[in-house]
Short mmCIF file of C-alpha atoms in Angstrom, two decimals:
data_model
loop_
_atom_site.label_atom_id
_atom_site.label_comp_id
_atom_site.label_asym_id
_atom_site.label_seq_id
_atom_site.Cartn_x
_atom_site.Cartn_y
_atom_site.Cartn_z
CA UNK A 48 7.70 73.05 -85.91
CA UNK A 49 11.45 71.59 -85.89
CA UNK A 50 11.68 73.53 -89.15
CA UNK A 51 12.17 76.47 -87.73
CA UNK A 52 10.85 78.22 -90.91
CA UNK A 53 7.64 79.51 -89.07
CA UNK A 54 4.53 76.97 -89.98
CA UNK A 55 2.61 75.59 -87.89
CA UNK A 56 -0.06 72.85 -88.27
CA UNK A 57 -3.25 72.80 -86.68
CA UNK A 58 -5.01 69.39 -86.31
CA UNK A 59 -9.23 69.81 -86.70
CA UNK A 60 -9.03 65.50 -86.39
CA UNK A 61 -9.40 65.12 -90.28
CA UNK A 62 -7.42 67.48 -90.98
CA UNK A 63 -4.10 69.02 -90.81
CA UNK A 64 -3.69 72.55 -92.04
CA UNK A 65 -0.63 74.36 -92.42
CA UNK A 66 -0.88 78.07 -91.87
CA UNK A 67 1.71 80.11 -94.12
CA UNK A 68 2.54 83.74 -92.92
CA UNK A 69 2.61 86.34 -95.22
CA UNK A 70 5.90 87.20 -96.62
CA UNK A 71 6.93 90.70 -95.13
CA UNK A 72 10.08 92.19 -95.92
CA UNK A 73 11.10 90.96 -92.40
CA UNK A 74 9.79 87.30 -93.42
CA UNK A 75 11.56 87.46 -96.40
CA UNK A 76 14.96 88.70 -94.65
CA UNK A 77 14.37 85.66 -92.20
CA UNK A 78 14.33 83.29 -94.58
CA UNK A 79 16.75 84.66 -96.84
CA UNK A 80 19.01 84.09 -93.09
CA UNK A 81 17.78 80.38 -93.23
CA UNK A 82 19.17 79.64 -96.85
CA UNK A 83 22.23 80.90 -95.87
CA UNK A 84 22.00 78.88 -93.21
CA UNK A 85 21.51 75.50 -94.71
CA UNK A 86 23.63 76.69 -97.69
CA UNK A 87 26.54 76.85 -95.57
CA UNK A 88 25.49 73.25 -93.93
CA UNK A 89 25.70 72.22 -97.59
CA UNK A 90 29.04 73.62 -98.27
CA UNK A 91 30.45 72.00 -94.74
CA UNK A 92 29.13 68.49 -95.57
CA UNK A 93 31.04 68.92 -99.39
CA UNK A 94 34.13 70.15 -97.54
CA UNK A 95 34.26 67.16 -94.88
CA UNK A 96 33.63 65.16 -97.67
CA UNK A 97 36.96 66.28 -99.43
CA UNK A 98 38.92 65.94 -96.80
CA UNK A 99 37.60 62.28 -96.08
CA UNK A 100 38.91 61.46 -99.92
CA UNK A 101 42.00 63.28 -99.60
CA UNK A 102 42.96 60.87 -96.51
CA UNK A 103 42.02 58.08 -97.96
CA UNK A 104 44.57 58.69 -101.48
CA UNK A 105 46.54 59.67 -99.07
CA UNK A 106 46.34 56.23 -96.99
CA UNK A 107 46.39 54.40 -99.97
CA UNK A 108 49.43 55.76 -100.99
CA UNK A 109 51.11 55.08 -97.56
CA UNK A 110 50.22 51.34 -97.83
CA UNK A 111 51.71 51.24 -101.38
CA UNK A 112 48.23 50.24 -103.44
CA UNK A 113 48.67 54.01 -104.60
CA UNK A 114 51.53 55.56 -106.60
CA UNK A 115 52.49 59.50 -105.78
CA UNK A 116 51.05 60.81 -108.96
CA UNK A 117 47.98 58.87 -108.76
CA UNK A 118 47.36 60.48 -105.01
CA UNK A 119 47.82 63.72 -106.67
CA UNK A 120 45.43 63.32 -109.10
CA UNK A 121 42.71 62.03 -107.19
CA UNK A 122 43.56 64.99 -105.13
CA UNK A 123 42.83 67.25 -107.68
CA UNK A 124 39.96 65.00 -109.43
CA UNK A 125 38.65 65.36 -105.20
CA UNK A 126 38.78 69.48 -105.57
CA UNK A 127 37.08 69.56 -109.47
CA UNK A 128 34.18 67.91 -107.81
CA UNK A 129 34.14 69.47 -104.74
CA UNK A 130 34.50 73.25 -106.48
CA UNK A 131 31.74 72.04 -109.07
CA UNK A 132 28.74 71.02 -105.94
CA UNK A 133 29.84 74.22 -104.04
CA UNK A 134 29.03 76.13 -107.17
CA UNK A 135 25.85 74.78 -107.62
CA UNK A 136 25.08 75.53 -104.17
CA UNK A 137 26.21 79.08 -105.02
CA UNK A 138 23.96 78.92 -107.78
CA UNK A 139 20.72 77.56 -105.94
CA UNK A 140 21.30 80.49 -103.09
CA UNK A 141 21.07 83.05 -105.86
CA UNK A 142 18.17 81.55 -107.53
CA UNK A 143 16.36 80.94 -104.15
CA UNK A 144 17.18 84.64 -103.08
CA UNK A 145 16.08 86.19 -106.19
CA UNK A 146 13.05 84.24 -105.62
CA UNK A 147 12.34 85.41 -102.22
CA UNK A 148 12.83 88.97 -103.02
CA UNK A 149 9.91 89.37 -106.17
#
């Protein structure tokens, strides 16, 4: 039920049954709304985490354990990764679209 993708259980006390709704062109537009959704949680959580490494080169290099270059290369080593998971993400919504849509 927290899901909020639509199922809902029902308990016979052995039991518990999960009742899936057929997938309508409405259904499938819902969902397709709910990838996007968590997609973009995805993308938010990579982006918060880049920012978190870029402050912390950036801290290191304020308290001398890290030299200029070296802050801007793990600046840049922080946006190769961070470009590389959003991709994927990218990637999986397409997939998980197409998917949804046959």
């Amino acid at each position: 039920l927290v899901s909020d993708i639509g199922l809902v259980p029902n308990n016979d006390g052995k039991v518990i049954r999960l009742s899936m709704p057929q997938l309508t062109s409405e259904r499938r537009e819902e969902l397709t709304r709910v990838l996007h959704r968590i997609a973009e949680e995805g993308k938010v959580s990579i982006r918060n985490s880049r920012h978190e490494g870029i402050d912390e080169a950036e801290k290191l290099e304020k308290q001398n354990e890290m030299t200029e270059d070296d802050k801007f290369l793990a600046k840049e080593k922080v946006q190769e990764i961070t470009n590389k998971y959003t991709d994927q993400i990218k990637e999986l919504l397409k997939q998980k679209e197409q998917e949804l849509q046959k």
